[in-house]
Coordinates of C-alpha atoms and ligand atoms in Angstrom, one line a residue:
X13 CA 4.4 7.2 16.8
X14 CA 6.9 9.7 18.3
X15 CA 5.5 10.5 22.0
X16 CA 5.7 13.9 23.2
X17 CA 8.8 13.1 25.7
X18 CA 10.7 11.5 22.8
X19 CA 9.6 14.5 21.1
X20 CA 11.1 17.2 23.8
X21 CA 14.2 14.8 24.2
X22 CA 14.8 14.9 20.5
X23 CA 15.3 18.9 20.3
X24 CA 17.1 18.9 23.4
X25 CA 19.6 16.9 21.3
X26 CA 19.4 18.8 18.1
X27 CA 20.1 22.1 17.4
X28 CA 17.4 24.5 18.6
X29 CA 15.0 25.5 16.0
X30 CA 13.0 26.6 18.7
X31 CA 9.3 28.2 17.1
X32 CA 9.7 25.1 14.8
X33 CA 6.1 22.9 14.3
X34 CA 4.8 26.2 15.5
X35 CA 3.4 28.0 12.8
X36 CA -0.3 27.3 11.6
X37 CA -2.4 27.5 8.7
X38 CA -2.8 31.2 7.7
X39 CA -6.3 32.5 8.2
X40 CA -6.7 30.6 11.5
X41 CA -5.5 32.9 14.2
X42 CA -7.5 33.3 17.9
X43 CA -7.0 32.0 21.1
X44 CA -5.4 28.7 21.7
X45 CA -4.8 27.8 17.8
X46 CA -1.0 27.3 18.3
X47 CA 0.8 24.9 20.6
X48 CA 2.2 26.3 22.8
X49 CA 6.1 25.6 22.2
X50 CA 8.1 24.1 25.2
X51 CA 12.1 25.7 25.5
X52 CA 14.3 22.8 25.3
X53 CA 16.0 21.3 27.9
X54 CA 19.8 22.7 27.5
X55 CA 22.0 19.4 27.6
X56 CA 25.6 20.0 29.6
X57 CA 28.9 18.5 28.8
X58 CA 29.4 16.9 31.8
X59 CA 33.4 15.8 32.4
X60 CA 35.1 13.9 34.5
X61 CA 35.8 16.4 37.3
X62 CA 31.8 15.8 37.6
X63 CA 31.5 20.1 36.0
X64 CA 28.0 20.2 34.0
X65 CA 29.3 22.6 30.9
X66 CA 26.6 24.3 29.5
X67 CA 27.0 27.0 26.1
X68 CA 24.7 29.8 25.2
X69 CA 24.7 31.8 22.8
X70 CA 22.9 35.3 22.4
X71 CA 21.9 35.6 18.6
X72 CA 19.3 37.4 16.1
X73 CA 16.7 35.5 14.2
X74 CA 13.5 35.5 13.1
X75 CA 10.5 34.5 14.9
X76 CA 6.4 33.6 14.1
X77 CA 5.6 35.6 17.3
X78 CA 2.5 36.1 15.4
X79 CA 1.0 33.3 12.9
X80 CA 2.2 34.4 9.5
X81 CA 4.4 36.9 10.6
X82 CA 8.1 37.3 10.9
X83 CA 9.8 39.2 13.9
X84 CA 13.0 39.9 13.7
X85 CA 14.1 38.6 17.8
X86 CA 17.3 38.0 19.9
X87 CA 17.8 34.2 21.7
X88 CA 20.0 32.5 23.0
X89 CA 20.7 29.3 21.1
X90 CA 18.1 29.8 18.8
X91 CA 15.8 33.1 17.8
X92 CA 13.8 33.5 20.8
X93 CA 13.9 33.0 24.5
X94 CA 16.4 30.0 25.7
X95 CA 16.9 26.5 26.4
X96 CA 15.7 25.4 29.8
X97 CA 19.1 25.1 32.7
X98 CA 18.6 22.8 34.8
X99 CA 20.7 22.0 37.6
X100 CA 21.0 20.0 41.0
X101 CA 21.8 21.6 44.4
X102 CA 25.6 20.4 45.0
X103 CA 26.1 20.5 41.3
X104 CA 28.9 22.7 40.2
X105 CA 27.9 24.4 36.6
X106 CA 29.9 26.3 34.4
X107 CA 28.7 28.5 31.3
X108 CA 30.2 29.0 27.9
X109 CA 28.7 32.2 26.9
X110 CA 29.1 33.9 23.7
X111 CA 27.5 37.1 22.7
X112 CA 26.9 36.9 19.2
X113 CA 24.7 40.2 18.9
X114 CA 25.4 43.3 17.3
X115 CA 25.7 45.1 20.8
X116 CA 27.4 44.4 24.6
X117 CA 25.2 42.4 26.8
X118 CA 25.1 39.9 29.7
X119 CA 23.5 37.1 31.2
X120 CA 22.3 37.5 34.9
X121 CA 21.0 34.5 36.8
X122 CA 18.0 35.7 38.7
X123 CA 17.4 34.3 41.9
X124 CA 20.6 32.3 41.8
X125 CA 23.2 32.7 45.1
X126 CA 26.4 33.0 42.7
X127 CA 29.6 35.0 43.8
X128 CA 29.0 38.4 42.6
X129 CA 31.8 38.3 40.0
X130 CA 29.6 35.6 37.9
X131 CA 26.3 37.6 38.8
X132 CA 26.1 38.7 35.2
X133 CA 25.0 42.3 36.5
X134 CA 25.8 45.4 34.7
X135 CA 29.7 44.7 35.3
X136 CA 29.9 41.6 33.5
X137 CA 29.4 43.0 29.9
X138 CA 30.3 41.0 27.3
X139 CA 31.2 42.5 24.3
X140 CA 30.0 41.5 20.8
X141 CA 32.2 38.3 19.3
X142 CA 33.2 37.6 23.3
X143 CA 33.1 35.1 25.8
X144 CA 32.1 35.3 29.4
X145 CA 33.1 32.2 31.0
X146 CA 30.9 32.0 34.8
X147 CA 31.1 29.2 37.2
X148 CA 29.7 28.3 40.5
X149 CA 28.3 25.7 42.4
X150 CA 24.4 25.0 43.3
X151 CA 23.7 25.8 46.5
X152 CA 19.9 26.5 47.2
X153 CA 16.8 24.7 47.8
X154 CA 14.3 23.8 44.3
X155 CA 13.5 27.2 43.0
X156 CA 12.3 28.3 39.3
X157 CA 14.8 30.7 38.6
X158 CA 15.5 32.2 35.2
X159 CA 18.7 34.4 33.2
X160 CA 18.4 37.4 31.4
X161 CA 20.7 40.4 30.2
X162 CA 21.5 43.2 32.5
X163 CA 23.5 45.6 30.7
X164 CA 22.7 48.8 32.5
X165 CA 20.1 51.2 30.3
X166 CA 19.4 48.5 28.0
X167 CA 18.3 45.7 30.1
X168 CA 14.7 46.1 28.7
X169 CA 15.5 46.2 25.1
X170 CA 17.2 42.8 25.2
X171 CA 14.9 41.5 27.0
X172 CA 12.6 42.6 24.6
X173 CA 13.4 41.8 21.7
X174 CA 13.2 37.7 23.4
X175 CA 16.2 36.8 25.9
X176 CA 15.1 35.5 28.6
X177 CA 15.2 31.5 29.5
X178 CA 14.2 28.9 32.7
X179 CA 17.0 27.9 34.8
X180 CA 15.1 25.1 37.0
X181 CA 17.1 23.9 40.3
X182 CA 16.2 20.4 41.7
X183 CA 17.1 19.2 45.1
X184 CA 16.3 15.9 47.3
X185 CA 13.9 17.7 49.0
X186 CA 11.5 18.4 45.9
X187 CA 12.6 15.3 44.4
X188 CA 10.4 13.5 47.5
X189 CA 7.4 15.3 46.6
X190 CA 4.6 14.1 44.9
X191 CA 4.3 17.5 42.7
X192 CA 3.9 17.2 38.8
X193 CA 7.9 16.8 37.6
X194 CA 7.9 15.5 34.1
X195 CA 9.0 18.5 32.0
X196 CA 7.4 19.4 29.0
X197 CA 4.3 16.9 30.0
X198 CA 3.0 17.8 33.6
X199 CA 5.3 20.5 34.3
X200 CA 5.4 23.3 32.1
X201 CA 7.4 26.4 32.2
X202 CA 5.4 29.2 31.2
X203 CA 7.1 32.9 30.4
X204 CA 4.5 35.8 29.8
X205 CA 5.3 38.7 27.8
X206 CA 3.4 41.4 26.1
X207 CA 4.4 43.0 23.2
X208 CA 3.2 45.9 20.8
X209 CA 4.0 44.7 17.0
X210 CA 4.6 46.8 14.0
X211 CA 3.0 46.7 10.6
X212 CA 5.2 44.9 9.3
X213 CA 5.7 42.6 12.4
X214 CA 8.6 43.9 13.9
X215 CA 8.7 45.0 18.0
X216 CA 7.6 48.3 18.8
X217 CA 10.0 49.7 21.1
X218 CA 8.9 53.1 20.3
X219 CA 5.9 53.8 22.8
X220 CA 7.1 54.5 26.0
X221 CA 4.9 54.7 29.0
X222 CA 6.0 55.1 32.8
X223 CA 5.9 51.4 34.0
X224 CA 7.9 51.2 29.8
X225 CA 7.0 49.4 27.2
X226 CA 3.5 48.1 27.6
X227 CA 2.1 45.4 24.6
X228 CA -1.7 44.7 23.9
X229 CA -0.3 41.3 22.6
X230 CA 0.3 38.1 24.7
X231 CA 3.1 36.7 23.7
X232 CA 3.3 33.0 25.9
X233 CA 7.1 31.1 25.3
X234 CA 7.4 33.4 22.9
X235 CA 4.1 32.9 20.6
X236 CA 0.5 34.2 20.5
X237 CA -2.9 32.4 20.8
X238 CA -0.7 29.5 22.3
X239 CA -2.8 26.4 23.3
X240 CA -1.4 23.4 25.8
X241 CA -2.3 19.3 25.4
X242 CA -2.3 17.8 28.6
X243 CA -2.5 14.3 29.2
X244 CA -2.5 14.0 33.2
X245 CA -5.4 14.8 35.7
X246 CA -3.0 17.2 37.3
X247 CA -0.5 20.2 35.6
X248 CA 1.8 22.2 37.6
X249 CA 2.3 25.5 35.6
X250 CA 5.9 27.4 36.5
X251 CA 4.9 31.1 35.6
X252 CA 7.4 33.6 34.9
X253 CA 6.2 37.3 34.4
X254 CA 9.2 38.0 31.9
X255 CA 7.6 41.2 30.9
X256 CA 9.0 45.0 31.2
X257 CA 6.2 46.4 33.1
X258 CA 3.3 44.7 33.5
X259 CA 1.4 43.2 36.2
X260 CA -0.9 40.4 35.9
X261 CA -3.6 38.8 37.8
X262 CA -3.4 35.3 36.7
X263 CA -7.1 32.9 36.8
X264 CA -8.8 30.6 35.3
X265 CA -11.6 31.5 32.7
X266 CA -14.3 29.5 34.9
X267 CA -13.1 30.8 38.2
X268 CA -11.6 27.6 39.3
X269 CA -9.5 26.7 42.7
X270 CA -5.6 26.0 41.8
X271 CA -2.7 25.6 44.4
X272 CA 0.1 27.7 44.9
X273 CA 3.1 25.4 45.4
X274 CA 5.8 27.8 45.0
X275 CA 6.7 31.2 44.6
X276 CA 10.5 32.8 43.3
X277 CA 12.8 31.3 45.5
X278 CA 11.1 27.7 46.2
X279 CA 8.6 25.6 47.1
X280 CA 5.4 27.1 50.0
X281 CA 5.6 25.1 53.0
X282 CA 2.0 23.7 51.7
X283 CA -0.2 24.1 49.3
X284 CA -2.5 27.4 49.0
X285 CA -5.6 27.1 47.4
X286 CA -6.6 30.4 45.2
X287 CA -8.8 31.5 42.8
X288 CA -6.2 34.4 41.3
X289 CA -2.7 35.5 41.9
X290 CA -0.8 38.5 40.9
X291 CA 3.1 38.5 39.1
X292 CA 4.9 41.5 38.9
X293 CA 7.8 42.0 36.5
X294 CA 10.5 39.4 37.3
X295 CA 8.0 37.2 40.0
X296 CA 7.6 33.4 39.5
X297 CA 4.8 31.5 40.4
X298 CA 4.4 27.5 40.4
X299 CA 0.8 26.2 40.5
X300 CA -0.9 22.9 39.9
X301 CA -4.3 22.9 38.4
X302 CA -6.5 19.8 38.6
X303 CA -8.1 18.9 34.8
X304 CA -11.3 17.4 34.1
X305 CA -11.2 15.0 30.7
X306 CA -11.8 16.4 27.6
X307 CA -12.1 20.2 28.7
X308 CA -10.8 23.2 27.3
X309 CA -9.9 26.0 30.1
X310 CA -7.8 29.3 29.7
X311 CA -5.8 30.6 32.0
X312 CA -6.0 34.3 31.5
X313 CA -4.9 37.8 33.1
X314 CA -8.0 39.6 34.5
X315 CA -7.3 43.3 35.8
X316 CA -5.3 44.5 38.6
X317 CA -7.5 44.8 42.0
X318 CA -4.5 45.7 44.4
X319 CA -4.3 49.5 43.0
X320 CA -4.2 51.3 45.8
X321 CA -2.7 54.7 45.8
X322 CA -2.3 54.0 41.8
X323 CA -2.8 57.0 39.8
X324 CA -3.5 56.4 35.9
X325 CA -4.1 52.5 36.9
X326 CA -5.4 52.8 33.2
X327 CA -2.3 53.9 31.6
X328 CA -0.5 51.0 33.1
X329 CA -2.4 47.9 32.1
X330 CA -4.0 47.3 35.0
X331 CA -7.7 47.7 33.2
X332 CA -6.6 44.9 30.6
X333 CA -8.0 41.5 30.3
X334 CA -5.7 38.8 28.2
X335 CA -6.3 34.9 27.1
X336 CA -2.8 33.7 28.2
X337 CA -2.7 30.3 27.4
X338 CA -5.6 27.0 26.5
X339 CA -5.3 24.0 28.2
X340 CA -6.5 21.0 26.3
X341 CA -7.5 18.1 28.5
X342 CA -7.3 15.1 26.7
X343 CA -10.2 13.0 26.7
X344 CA -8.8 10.4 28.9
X345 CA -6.0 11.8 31.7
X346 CA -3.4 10.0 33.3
X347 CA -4.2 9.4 37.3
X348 CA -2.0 12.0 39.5
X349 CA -1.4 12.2 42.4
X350 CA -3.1 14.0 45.3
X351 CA -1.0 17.0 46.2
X352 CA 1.3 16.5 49.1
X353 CA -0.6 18.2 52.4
X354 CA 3.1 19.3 53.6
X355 CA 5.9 20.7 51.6
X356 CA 9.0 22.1 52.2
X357 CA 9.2 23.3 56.1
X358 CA 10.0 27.0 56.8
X359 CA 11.3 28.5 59.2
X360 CA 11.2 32.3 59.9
X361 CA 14.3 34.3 59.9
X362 CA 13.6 36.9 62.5
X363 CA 11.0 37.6 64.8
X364 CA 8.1 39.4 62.5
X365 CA 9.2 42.7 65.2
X366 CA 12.8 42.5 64.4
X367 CA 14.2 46.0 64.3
X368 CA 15.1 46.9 60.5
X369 CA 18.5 47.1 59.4
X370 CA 18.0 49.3 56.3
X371 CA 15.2 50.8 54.8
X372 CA 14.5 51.8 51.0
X373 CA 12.1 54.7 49.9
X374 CA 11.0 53.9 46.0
X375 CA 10.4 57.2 44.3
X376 CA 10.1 58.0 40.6
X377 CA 13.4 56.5 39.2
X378 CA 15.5 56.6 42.3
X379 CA 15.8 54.3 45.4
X380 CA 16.5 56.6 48.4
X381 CA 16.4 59.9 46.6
X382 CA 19.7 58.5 44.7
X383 CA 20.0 57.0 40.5
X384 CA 22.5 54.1 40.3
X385 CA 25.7 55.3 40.0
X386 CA 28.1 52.3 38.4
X387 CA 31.2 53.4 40.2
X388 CA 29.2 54.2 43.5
X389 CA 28.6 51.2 46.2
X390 CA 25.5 52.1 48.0
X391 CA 26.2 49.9 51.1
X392 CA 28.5 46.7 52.5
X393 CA 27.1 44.0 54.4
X394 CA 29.7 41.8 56.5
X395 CA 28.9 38.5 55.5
X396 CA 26.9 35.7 57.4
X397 CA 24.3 38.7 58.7
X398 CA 20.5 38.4 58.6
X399 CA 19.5 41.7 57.8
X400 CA 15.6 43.3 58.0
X401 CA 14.8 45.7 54.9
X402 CA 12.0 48.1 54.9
X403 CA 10.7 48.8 51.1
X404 CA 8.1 51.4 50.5
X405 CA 7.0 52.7 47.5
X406 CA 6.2 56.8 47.9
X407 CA 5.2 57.2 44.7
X408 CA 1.8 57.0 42.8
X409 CA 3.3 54.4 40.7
X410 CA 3.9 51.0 40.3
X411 CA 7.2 49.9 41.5
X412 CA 8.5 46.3 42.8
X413 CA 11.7 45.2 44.8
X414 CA 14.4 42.6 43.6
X415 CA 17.5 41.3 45.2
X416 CA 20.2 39.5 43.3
X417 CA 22.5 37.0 45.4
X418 CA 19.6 36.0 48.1
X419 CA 16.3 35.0 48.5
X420 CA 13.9 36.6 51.2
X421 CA 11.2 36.2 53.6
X422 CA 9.1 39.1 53.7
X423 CA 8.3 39.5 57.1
X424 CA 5.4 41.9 57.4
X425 CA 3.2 43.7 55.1
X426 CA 2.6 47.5 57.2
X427 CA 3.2 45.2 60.4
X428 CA 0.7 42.6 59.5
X429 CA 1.5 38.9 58.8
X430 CA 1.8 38.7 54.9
X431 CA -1.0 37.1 52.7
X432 CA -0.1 32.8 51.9
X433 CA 0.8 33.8 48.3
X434 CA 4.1 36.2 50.2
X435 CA 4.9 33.6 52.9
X436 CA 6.8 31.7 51.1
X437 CA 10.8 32.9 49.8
X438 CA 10.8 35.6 47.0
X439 CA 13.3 37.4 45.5
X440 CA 10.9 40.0 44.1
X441 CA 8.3 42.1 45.9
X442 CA 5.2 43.9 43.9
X443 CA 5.4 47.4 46.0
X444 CA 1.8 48.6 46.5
X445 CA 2.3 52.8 47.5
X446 CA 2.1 53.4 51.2
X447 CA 3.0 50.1 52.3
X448 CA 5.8 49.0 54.4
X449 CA 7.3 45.2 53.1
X450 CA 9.5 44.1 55.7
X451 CA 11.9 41.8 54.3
X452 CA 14.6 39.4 55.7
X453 CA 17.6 37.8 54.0
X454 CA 20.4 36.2 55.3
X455 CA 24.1 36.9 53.5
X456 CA 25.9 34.3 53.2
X457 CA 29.6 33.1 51.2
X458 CA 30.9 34.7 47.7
X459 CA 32.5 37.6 49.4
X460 CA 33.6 40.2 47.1
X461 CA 35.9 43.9 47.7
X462 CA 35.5 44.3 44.2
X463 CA 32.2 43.4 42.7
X464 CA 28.9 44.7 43.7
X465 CA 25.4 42.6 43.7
X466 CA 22.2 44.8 42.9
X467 CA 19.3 45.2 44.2
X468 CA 16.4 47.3 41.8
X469 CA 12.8 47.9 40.6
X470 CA 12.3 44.9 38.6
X471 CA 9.7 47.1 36.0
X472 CA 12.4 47.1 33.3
X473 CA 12.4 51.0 32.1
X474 CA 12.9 52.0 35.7
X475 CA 16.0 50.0 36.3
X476 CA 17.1 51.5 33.0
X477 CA 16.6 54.7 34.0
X478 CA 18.5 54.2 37.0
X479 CA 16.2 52.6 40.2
X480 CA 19.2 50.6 41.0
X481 CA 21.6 50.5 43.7
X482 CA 24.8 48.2 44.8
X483 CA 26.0 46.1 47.4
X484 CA 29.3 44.2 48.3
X485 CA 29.3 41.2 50.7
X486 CA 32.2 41.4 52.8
X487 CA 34.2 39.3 55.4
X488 CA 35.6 41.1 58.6
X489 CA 38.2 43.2 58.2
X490 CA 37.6 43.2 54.5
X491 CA 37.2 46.9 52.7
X492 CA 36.1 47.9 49.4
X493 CA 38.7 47.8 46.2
X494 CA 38.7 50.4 44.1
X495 CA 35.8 49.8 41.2
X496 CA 37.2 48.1 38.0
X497 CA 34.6 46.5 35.1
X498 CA 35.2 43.0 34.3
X499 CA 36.7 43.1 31.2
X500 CA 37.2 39.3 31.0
X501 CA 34.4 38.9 28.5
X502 CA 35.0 42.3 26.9
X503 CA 38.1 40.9 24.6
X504 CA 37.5 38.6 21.0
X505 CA 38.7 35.2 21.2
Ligands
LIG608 CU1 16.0 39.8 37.0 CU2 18.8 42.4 38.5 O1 17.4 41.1 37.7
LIG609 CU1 18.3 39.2 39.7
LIG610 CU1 9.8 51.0 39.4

């Protein structure tokens, strides 16, 4: 009998077939009927200079989204999503990565602290038949991070139509800690999407609301009705809204207690206990649930709460109810460990009255009355700075707040101590209207005259439409060069 790890190590190895074992017996569709597949551990070349080589490559296929239905997709590697990078801090990783699409794209590492000219942002495009060819070393704490296309006004499409993957960082640190670690068993990466499907299957990308496209479908690693076996008392879930513009309110179907462990840009400094907890767009969660044997539980999205100053909350999903994923218990679980009382320690930044650097008015498509302009840099930062960023969100919309090249702390939410599920480091801030996020970041390395990081509403359609600025790091003394396009992965060959 093949056991589930030999299982998961076996299609790391071969080529990725990824909704494969997936598909079930026609007639028998509703919640938790499918297992739930698990994205492959990508598998580096590793040579002697000690460089993990890793090679992805952005495709069309066909996927069973829905059981007994083909959807035409994009992957990478395979026809839906991506493998799952993982990486060490220290490690140095380079990418082989081909774009074998119809169309330019690129591949942005969200979350990752890489120097700007690898970000994979809008001025990395990789044309179709080319090679983009990024390298960097590791050099953060334990994070769930994840990669997805950027091209600028079409970032949503691509990663719509299924490109999106996990790029999981480990360090000493987590290593130490008794948290759930064996992938694909007790650790489980989970990316949540909603989709809206054509008759005849296909994606609609037609219906266009203001927060985008918006799907009445659950879509969980790429399938519907998506059911996990677990086999150990405890799971720790790593939940990645992937989605254009929805919000969720993550939960359990009975209510039950979970703990936080980590949000976007590592692990909490300990454990919170909650009953709920919200992802916007592009936000990463990791929790651990404790299983009782033989149960069946769902984790589901219940609506929205935080809607103040929200017009249409309606119109934007935030009314909607959705079975996300079943969890299985088997009838006999593996022992786990208690949860560690302490994690990883924390310590702030700046003083929560620090006296803001820059602040950021979020208004219908534009940050600071302005749409991203490719050839205009919004603002330099001389390197090795802690800076204090004020976000608010003026409009009667939903918006959120990312940052490419550094993780944050948000500092105060309208002067007040932010709730447990905030105090930890993010890299993406749900914006409720009205409210001041005070955020702090520290800039450090990967100086660059030429090549701009962004920073953006992470609700897909908006960024497309232009919420977007861009920043260069500099060193002292150091100016801005004129703007040129990489055009390294823009040639064949
Ligand atoms: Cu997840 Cu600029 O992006
Ligand atoms: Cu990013
Ligand atoms: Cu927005």
């Amino acid at each position: 009998m093949v056991s589930r790890r030999g299982f998961l190590t076996g299609l790391a190895l071969a080529p990725v077939v990824y909704a494969a074992g997936c598909s079930v017996r026609a007639g028998a569709p509703g919640p938790g009927t499918r297992p739930l597949p698990i994205p492959p551990l990508a598998v580096p070349a590793v040579g002697a200079d000690g460089v993990r080589r890793f090679t992805l490559r952005a495709q069309p296929g066909s996927t069973e989204m829905v059981a007994g239905k083909q959807t035409p997709t994009w992957g990478y590697n395979g026809a839906v999503l991506g493998p799952t990078v993982r990486a060490r801090r220290g490690e140095q990783v380079a990418f082989t990565v081909t774009n074998a699409l119809p169309e330019p794209t690129s591949v942005h590492w969200h979350g990752m602290h890489v120097p700007a000219r690898f970000d994979g942002g809008p001025h990395q495009m990789i044309a179709p038949g080319a090679t983009w060819s990024p390298q960097w070393t590791v050099d953060q704490p334990a994070a769930t991070l994840w990669y997805h296309p950027h091209p600028h006004g079409a970032t949503e499409k691509h990663v719509q139509r299924g490109l999106s993957g996990f790029f999981l960082v480990d360090d000493e640190a987590a290593d130490a800690l008794d948290l759930p670690k064996d992938y694909g068993v007790d650790d489980i990466p989970l990316v949540v999407q909603d989709r809206r499907f054509t008759a005849d299957g296909g994606i609609d990308e037609s219906d266009t609301t203001d927060v985008g496209l918006l799907g009445d479908t659950i879509v969980t690693n790429g399938i519907t009705d998506a059911h996990l076996a677990v086999t150990t008392e405890r799971v720790r879930l790593r939940i990645l809204n992937g989605s254009s513009g929805r919000l969720y309110r993550f939960a359990f179907g009975d209510h039950r207690d979970f703990a936080l462990v980590g949000t976007d840009g590592g692990l909490l400094p300990k454990p919170v206990s909650l009953t709920s907890i919200q992802l916007s767009p592009g936000e990463r969660a990791e929790i651990v649930v404790t299983l009782i044997p033989g149960e069946n539980v769902s984790l589901r999205s219940l609506p929205i709460t935080e809607r103040a100053g929200i017009d249409r909350a309606a119109e934007f999903g935030f009314d909607d109810t959705f079975d996300i994923l079943t969890v299985r218990a088997a009838a006999t679980l593996r022992p786990s460990p208690a949860l560690p009382a302490a994690l990883v320690p924390l310590s702030p930044l700046v003083a929560p009255t620090a006296t803001p650097t820059r602040s950021f008015d979020l208004q219908w498509f534009m940050i600071n009355n302005q749409r991203m302009d490719m050839n205009r840099i919004d603002m330099t930062i001389p390197v090795d700075s802690t800076e204090v960023w004020t976000v608010r969100n003026k409009d009667n919309w939903p918006h959120n707040f990312h940052i490419h090249d550094v993780r944050f702390q948000i500092v105060a939410v309208d002067g007040n101590p932010p709730p447990p599920a905030l105090s930890g480091w993010k890299d993406t801030v749900y914006t409720t209207p009205g409210v001041t996020y005070t955020l702090a970041m520290r800039f450090t390395d990967h100086t660059d005259a030429t090549f701009p990081y962004m920073y953006h509403c992470h609700l897909l359609h908006h960024e497309d439409q232009g919420m977007m600025g861009q920043f260069l790091v500099l060193a002292p003394g150091q100016r801005p060069a004129p703007m040129v396009m990489d055009m390294s992965g823009m040639g064949h060959g």
